[in-house]
Coordinates of C-alpha atoms and ligand atoms in Angstrom, one line a residue:
M1 CA 212.5 -87.4 -210.9
H2 CA 216.2 -86.7 -212.1
D3 CA 217.7 -84.2 -212.5
L4 CA 221.4 -83.0 -213.1
L5 CA 223.3 -79.5 -211.8
F6 CA 227.0 -78.9 -213.8
A7 CA 228.5 -76.8 -212.2
M8 CA 231.8 -74.9 -214.1
Y9 CA 234.1 -72.4 -212.6
M10 CA 238.4 -71.5 -212.6
G11 CA 239.4 -74.0 -210.8
G12 CA 242.6 -73.8 -208.8
P13 CA 245.5 -75.4 -207.6
D14 CA 245.7 -78.4 -205.3
S15 CA 249.3 -78.8 -204.5
I16 CA 251.9 -76.5 -204.6
Q17 CA 253.3 -78.4 -207.6
S18 CA 250.5 -78.1 -209.7
I19 CA 250.5 -74.0 -209.3
Q20 CA 252.7 -74.0 -212.6
P21 CA 250.3 -75.9 -214.4
F22 CA 247.4 -74.1 -212.8
L23 CA 248.8 -71.1 -214.4
Y24 CA 250.2 -72.4 -217.4
N25 CA 246.4 -73.4 -218.7
L26 CA 245.5 -69.8 -217.4
F27 CA 248.0 -67.9 -219.4
T28 CA 247.7 -70.2 -222.2
D29 CA 244.1 -69.1 -222.9
R30 CA 243.5 -66.5 -225.1
D31 CA 240.2 -65.8 -224.0
I32 CA 241.2 -65.0 -220.0
I33 CA 244.3 -63.3 -221.5
N34 CA 245.4 -62.5 -224.6
F35 CA 248.8 -61.2 -225.0
K36 CA 248.1 -59.7 -228.7
I37 CA 250.8 -61.9 -229.8
G38 CA 250.1 -64.8 -231.4
R39 CA 249.4 -68.7 -230.3
I40 CA 252.6 -70.1 -230.4
P41 CA 254.5 -66.9 -228.9
Q42 CA 251.4 -66.6 -226.4
Q43 CA 252.5 -70.4 -224.9
W44 CA 256.1 -69.3 -224.7
L45 CA 255.5 -66.5 -222.5
A46 CA 252.9 -68.4 -220.6
K47 CA 255.9 -70.8 -220.0
I48 CA 257.7 -68.2 -218.6
I49 CA 255.2 -66.7 -216.6
S50 CA 253.7 -69.4 -214.8
T51 CA 257.3 -70.5 -214.0
K52 CA 258.2 -67.4 -212.4
R53 CA 254.8 -66.6 -211.0
S54 CA 254.2 -70.1 -209.4
R55 CA 257.4 -69.8 -207.1
K56 CA 256.5 -66.1 -206.5
I57 CA 252.9 -67.0 -205.0
A58 CA 254.0 -70.6 -203.7
P59 CA 254.3 -69.1 -200.1
E60 CA 250.9 -67.7 -200.3
Y61 CA 248.9 -71.2 -201.4
E62 CA 251.6 -72.7 -198.4
K63 CA 249.5 -70.0 -196.2
M64 CA 246.3 -71.8 -197.4
G65 CA 247.0 -75.2 -196.4
G66 CA 249.1 -75.8 -200.0
G67 CA 246.3 -75.3 -202.1
S68 CA 243.0 -73.5 -202.8
P69 CA 239.8 -74.2 -201.3
Q70 CA 238.0 -73.4 -204.1
L71 CA 237.2 -76.8 -205.4
K72 CA 236.4 -78.4 -201.6
Y73 CA 234.0 -75.2 -200.9
M74 CA 232.4 -76.1 -204.4
Q75 CA 231.9 -79.9 -203.4
S76 CA 230.4 -79.0 -199.8
L77 CA 227.9 -76.5 -201.5
L78 CA 226.8 -78.9 -203.9
E79 CA 226.4 -81.7 -201.6
K80 CA 224.0 -79.5 -199.7
T81 CA 222.2 -78.2 -203.0
E82 CA 221.4 -81.9 -203.8
F83 CA 220.0 -82.1 -199.9
I84 CA 217.3 -79.3 -200.4
Y85 CA 216.4 -79.9 -203.9
H86 CA 215.2 -83.2 -203.1
E87 CA 213.5 -82.2 -199.3
K88 CA 211.8 -79.1 -201.1
Y89 CA 210.9 -80.6 -204.6
G90 CA 211.1 -84.3 -203.6
R91 CA 213.5 -85.0 -207.0
S92 CA 216.5 -85.9 -207.0
L93 CA 219.7 -83.6 -208.0
D94 CA 223.0 -84.7 -209.0
T95 CA 225.7 -82.2 -209.0
K96 CA 228.9 -82.5 -211.1
I97 CA 232.2 -79.9 -211.2
G98 CA 234.0 -79.1 -214.2
M99 CA 236.9 -76.0 -214.5
C100 CA 238.9 -74.8 -216.7
Y101 CA 242.5 -74.5 -215.6
Y102 CA 242.4 -77.3 -213.2
H103 CA 241.2 -80.9 -212.5
P104 CA 238.4 -81.9 -212.7
Y105 CA 238.2 -80.3 -216.1
I106 CA 235.0 -79.5 -217.7
Q107 CA 235.8 -81.6 -220.6
D108 CA 236.5 -84.7 -218.3
T109 CA 233.6 -84.3 -216.0
L110 CA 231.4 -84.3 -219.4
K111 CA 232.7 -87.2 -220.9
S112 CA 231.2 -89.0 -217.2
I113 CA 227.8 -87.6 -217.9
D114 CA 225.0 -89.7 -219.5
P115 CA 222.6 -87.2 -220.1
E116 CA 219.7 -89.8 -221.1
E117 CA 219.9 -90.2 -217.8
Y118 CA 217.9 -87.2 -216.4
D119 CA 214.8 -84.8 -217.2
N120 CA 216.5 -81.7 -216.8
I121 CA 220.0 -80.5 -216.9
Y122 CA 221.5 -77.0 -215.6
V123 CA 224.5 -75.8 -216.4
I124 CA 225.6 -73.0 -214.6
S125 CA 228.8 -70.9 -214.4
M126 CA 229.6 -70.4 -210.8
Y127 CA 230.8 -66.5 -211.7
P128 CA 227.6 -64.4 -210.9
H129 CA 228.8 -61.7 -213.8
Y130 CA 229.4 -62.5 -217.4
S131 CA 232.5 -62.0 -218.9
Y132 CA 233.9 -63.8 -221.9
T133 CA 236.9 -64.4 -220.2
T134 CA 235.5 -66.6 -217.1
S135 CA 231.6 -67.7 -217.5
G136 CA 232.8 -67.5 -222.0
A137 CA 235.5 -69.4 -221.4
C138 CA 233.7 -72.0 -219.3
F139 CA 230.7 -72.1 -221.9
K140 CA 233.2 -72.2 -224.3
R141 CA 234.7 -75.7 -223.4
F142 CA 231.1 -76.1 -222.4
Y143 CA 229.8 -75.9 -226.3
A144 CA 232.8 -77.3 -227.4
Y145 CA 232.0 -80.5 -226.3
M146 CA 228.2 -80.5 -227.2
N147 CA 229.5 -79.9 -230.9
M148 CA 230.9 -83.9 -230.7
R149 CA 228.0 -85.3 -228.1
P150 CA 225.0 -82.6 -228.2
F151 CA 222.9 -83.2 -224.7
E152 CA 219.0 -83.0 -226.5
R153 CA 218.1 -80.3 -223.8
F154 CA 219.8 -78.0 -220.9
K155 CA 219.2 -75.2 -219.4
A156 CA 222.4 -72.5 -219.5
I157 CA 223.1 -70.3 -216.8
T158 CA 225.5 -67.6 -218.1
H159 CA 225.0 -65.0 -215.0
W160 CA 222.9 -64.4 -212.3
H161 CA 224.1 -61.5 -210.8
L162 CA 221.0 -60.1 -210.4
N163 CA 219.3 -62.9 -208.3
E164 CA 217.6 -61.8 -205.5
S165 CA 218.0 -65.0 -202.9
Y166 CA 222.1 -64.6 -204.1
N167 CA 221.6 -60.4 -203.2
N168 CA 220.0 -61.6 -199.8
C169 CA 222.9 -63.6 -198.8
L170 CA 225.3 -60.7 -199.4
L171 CA 223.0 -58.0 -197.8
K172 CA 223.2 -60.5 -194.7
R173 CA 227.1 -60.7 -194.8
I174 CA 227.5 -56.8 -195.3
K175 CA 224.8 -56.3 -192.4
S176 CA 227.1 -58.9 -190.3
A177 CA 230.2 -56.8 -190.9
A178 CA 228.9 -54.0 -189.6
E179 CA 227.7 -55.6 -186.6
R180 CA 231.1 -56.8 -186.4
L181 CA 232.1 -53.4 -186.5
E182 CA 229.6 -52.2 -184.1
V183 CA 228.3 -49.4 -185.9
D184 CA 225.1 -48.7 -188.0
I185 CA 225.2 -50.1 -191.2
N186 CA 224.4 -46.4 -192.1
D187 CA 227.5 -45.6 -190.8
A188 CA 230.2 -47.6 -192.3
Y189 CA 232.0 -46.9 -195.6
I190 CA 231.2 -50.1 -197.7
L191 CA 234.1 -50.7 -200.3
F192 CA 232.9 -53.1 -202.7
S193 CA 236.0 -54.7 -204.3
A194 CA 235.9 -56.7 -208.0
H195 CA 238.2 -58.8 -209.6
S196 CA 240.3 -56.9 -212.4
L197 CA 239.7 -57.2 -215.8
P198 CA 242.4 -55.6 -218.9
E199 CA 240.8 -52.6 -220.4
Y200 CA 240.4 -53.9 -223.8
T201 CA 238.0 -56.6 -222.6
L202 CA 235.5 -53.3 -222.2
R203 CA 236.1 -51.5 -225.6
E204 CA 235.2 -55.1 -227.1
G205 CA 231.9 -54.9 -225.4
D206 CA 232.1 -57.3 -222.3
Y207 CA 229.3 -57.3 -220.0
Y208 CA 231.0 -57.7 -216.7
A209 CA 231.8 -54.0 -215.6
R210 CA 228.0 -53.7 -216.5
H211 CA 227.2 -56.2 -214.4
I212 CA 229.3 -55.2 -211.4
D213 CA 227.5 -51.8 -211.7
E214 CA 223.9 -53.4 -211.9
Q215 CA 224.4 -55.2 -208.6
I216 CA 226.1 -52.9 -206.9
K217 CA 223.2 -50.2 -207.5
L218 CA 220.7 -53.0 -206.2
L219 CA 222.4 -53.8 -203.0
T220 CA 222.9 -50.1 -202.3
D221 CA 219.2 -49.3 -203.0
R222 CA 218.2 -52.2 -200.9
L223 CA 220.4 -50.6 -197.8
S224 CA 219.2 -46.9 -198.7
H225 CA 223.4 -46.3 -198.7
S226 CA 224.7 -43.7 -200.5
N227 CA 228.6 -43.8 -198.9
Y228 CA 230.3 -46.4 -201.0
S229 CA 232.5 -47.0 -203.9
L230 CA 233.9 -49.5 -206.0
A231 CA 237.5 -50.8 -206.4
Y232 CA 238.9 -53.5 -208.5
Q233 CA 241.7 -56.0 -207.8
S234 CA 244.0 -58.8 -208.3
R235 CA 245.8 -57.3 -211.7
T236 CA 248.3 -59.2 -213.1
G237 CA 250.7 -57.8 -215.8
P238 CA 252.1 -54.5 -216.9
M239 CA 248.6 -54.0 -219.5
K240 CA 246.3 -51.5 -218.4
W241 CA 243.4 -52.4 -216.4
L242 CA 240.2 -51.6 -214.9
G243 CA 240.5 -48.9 -211.7
P244 CA 241.0 -48.0 -209.0
E245 CA 243.2 -50.3 -208.0
T246 CA 241.3 -51.6 -204.6
R247 CA 244.7 -51.2 -202.6
D248 CA 245.2 -47.8 -203.4
V249 CA 242.0 -47.0 -202.5
L250 CA 241.6 -48.4 -199.0
K251 CA 244.7 -46.8 -198.5
N252 CA 243.2 -43.4 -199.7
L253 CA 240.4 -43.2 -197.5
V254 CA 242.2 -44.2 -194.9
A255 CA 244.3 -41.4 -195.1
K256 CA 241.3 -39.2 -195.4
G257 CA 240.2 -40.0 -192.3
V258 CA 237.3 -42.7 -193.4
D259 CA 236.3 -45.3 -190.8
N260 CA 234.6 -48.2 -190.1
I261 CA 234.9 -49.6 -193.9
I262 CA 233.3 -52.7 -194.9
V263 CA 234.8 -54.4 -197.7
V264 CA 232.8 -56.5 -200.0
P265 CA 234.6 -58.8 -202.6
I266 CA 231.4 -58.6 -205.4
S267 CA 232.6 -60.9 -208.2
F268 CA 233.6 -64.3 -206.2
V269 CA 231.1 -66.9 -204.1
S270 CA 234.2 -68.4 -202.0
D271 CA 237.3 -67.7 -200.3
H272 CA 240.6 -68.5 -201.9
I273 CA 244.1 -66.4 -202.5
E274 CA 242.2 -63.3 -203.8
T275 CA 239.9 -62.6 -200.3
L276 CA 242.0 -65.0 -197.7
I277 CA 246.0 -63.8 -198.9
E278 CA 245.4 -60.2 -201.0
L279 CA 242.6 -58.6 -199.4
D280 CA 243.0 -60.5 -195.6
D281 CA 246.7 -60.2 -195.3
Q282 CA 247.6 -57.8 -198.0
Y283 CA 245.4 -54.8 -198.2
I284 CA 243.4 -54.6 -194.8
K285 CA 245.9 -55.3 -192.6
E286 CA 248.5 -52.4 -194.5
A287 CA 245.3 -50.1 -193.9
K288 CA 244.3 -51.3 -190.6
A289 CA 248.2 -50.2 -189.2
S290 CA 247.0 -46.8 -189.2
G291 CA 244.1 -47.8 -186.6
A292 CA 241.2 -47.6 -188.9
S293 CA 238.5 -50.2 -188.2
I294 CA 238.2 -52.2 -191.4
I295 CA 236.3 -55.4 -192.1
R296 CA 235.9 -57.9 -195.0
S297 CA 232.2 -59.4 -195.3
D298 CA 232.1 -63.0 -195.2
S299 CA 232.5 -65.3 -198.5
L300 CA 229.2 -67.6 -199.2
N301 CA 231.2 -70.7 -199.5
D302 CA 229.6 -73.4 -198.7
S303 CA 227.1 -71.9 -196.3
D304 CA 223.4 -73.2 -196.9
D305 CA 221.5 -70.0 -197.2
F306 CA 223.9 -69.9 -200.2
A307 CA 223.2 -73.4 -201.4
E308 CA 219.5 -72.5 -201.3
A309 CA 219.9 -69.4 -203.4
V310 CA 221.9 -72.0 -205.9
I311 CA 218.7 -73.9 -206.8
D312 CA 216.5 -70.6 -207.2
I313 CA 219.1 -69.1 -209.3
I314 CA 218.5 -72.5 -211.8
L315 CA 215.3 -72.9 -211.4
D316 CA 214.4 -68.7 -211.8
E317 CA 213.1 -68.4 -215.1
Ligands
LIG401 C1 245.9 -63.2 -216.3 C2 244.3 -62.7 -216.5 C3 243.3 -62.9 -215.8 C4 242.1 -62.7 -215.5 C5 241.6 -61.8 -216.3 C6 241.3 -62.7 -214.6 C7 239.8 -62.6 -214.0 C8 239.4 -62.8 -212.9 N1 239.7 -64.0 -212.4 C9 238.6 -64.0 -211.4 C10 238.6 -65.2 -210.2 C11 239.4 -65.7 -210.2 N2 241.1 -65.6 -210.1 C12 241.9 -66.2 -209.6 C13 243.0 -66.5 -209.7 C14 243.8 -65.9 -210.4 N3 243.3 -65.1 -211.8 C15 244.8 -64.8 -212.6 C16 244.2 -64.3 -213.6 C17 243.3 -63.5 -214.2 N4 241.9 -63.6 -213.8 C18 245.7 -65.5 -211.9 C19 247.2 -65.2 -212.2 C20 245.0 -66.4 -210.6 C21 246.0 -67.2 -209.8 C22 246.8 -66.4 -208.5 C23 247.5 -65.4 -208.7 O1 248.5 -65.5 -209.3 O2 247.5 -64.4 -208.5 C24 240.9 -67.2 -208.6 C25 241.6 -68.0 -207.3 C26 241.6 -69.1 -207.7 C27 242.2 -70.2 -206.9 O3 243.4 -70.1 -206.3 O4 241.6 -71.0 -206.2 C28 239.5 -66.7 -208.6 C29 238.6 -67.7 -208.3 C30 237.6 -63.7 -212.2 C31 236.1 -63.4 -211.3 C32 238.1 -62.6 -212.8 C33 237.1 -61.7 -214.0 C34 236.1 -61.1 -214.1
FE2_402 FE1 241.7 -63.6 -211.9

């Protein structure tokens, strides 16, 4: 009567000193970003970029308390998931975390797991949409480990953007943002903001943009809402990325006189630099300076309803 949930994600720096090694790991991974210059030159470039960028973004991580809140949210969410799973099904659930670019690394956590201890093993990426740059990079590490020490059986959950319980959590946050704006949801403009990807990933057939579109259709159908658009944030570097950019779209909306805007971060489940700093502290603050009412819908973080949704996601057939 003992199950395991192994949850994978990006990972984030846990101190100011760890920003550079985190960024180095990220920029050397040719799945998340491929500079198309060969492996060794990419490592060399990653050293330069990570050193320069870590200095630039250190003040932003300082503002968040000196590190990323990502791991803490994930730990707290999964503790709740263990509790609810036991309450609901009378089975115990162990949860373990493995990250791509910072501790605890996927390979290290996997070493600590004895698959024989478990009846059911669920392996999930905490990115709701599938992209080979994100969930793909997590599962690549998982399967690389499996080649050496295979688990006999496990269930892989690679994407879950259309899961009903998860989308109910988002709908609740969007409606409560409208309440905070003190407008009817039908009178609000919804700007979905997704993390951008380099355009070449689309040409290579990546699913991400399609998954984002599918989820936005589901959410706006459920809200019977037609006053919305999608923009992309967090591009890094000079290559072509998916657009339009969230910052520009917000500015243009406000310039056109659109008011009561709800910004919905669609590709993240918890708060971190992209929501707390880039959206709240930069783009929304800038756009609000003109007097428009703009609000961000809350992230799911370690909320009880999201912990319930995680169980629904792993048990979904
Ligand atoms: C360089 C290429 C990057 C791609 C492609 C990319 C895709 C991508 N990322 C997320 C989610 C997160 N990204 C986060 C931080 C972050 N991402 C990149 C680069 C790429 N991301 C960098 C360099 C950084 C560090 C911050 C910065 O320098 O701007 C995070 C937060 C990490 C943390 O601090 O907790 C998340 C989460 C998605 C969903 C995605 C594409 C689907
Ligand atoms: Fe990112």
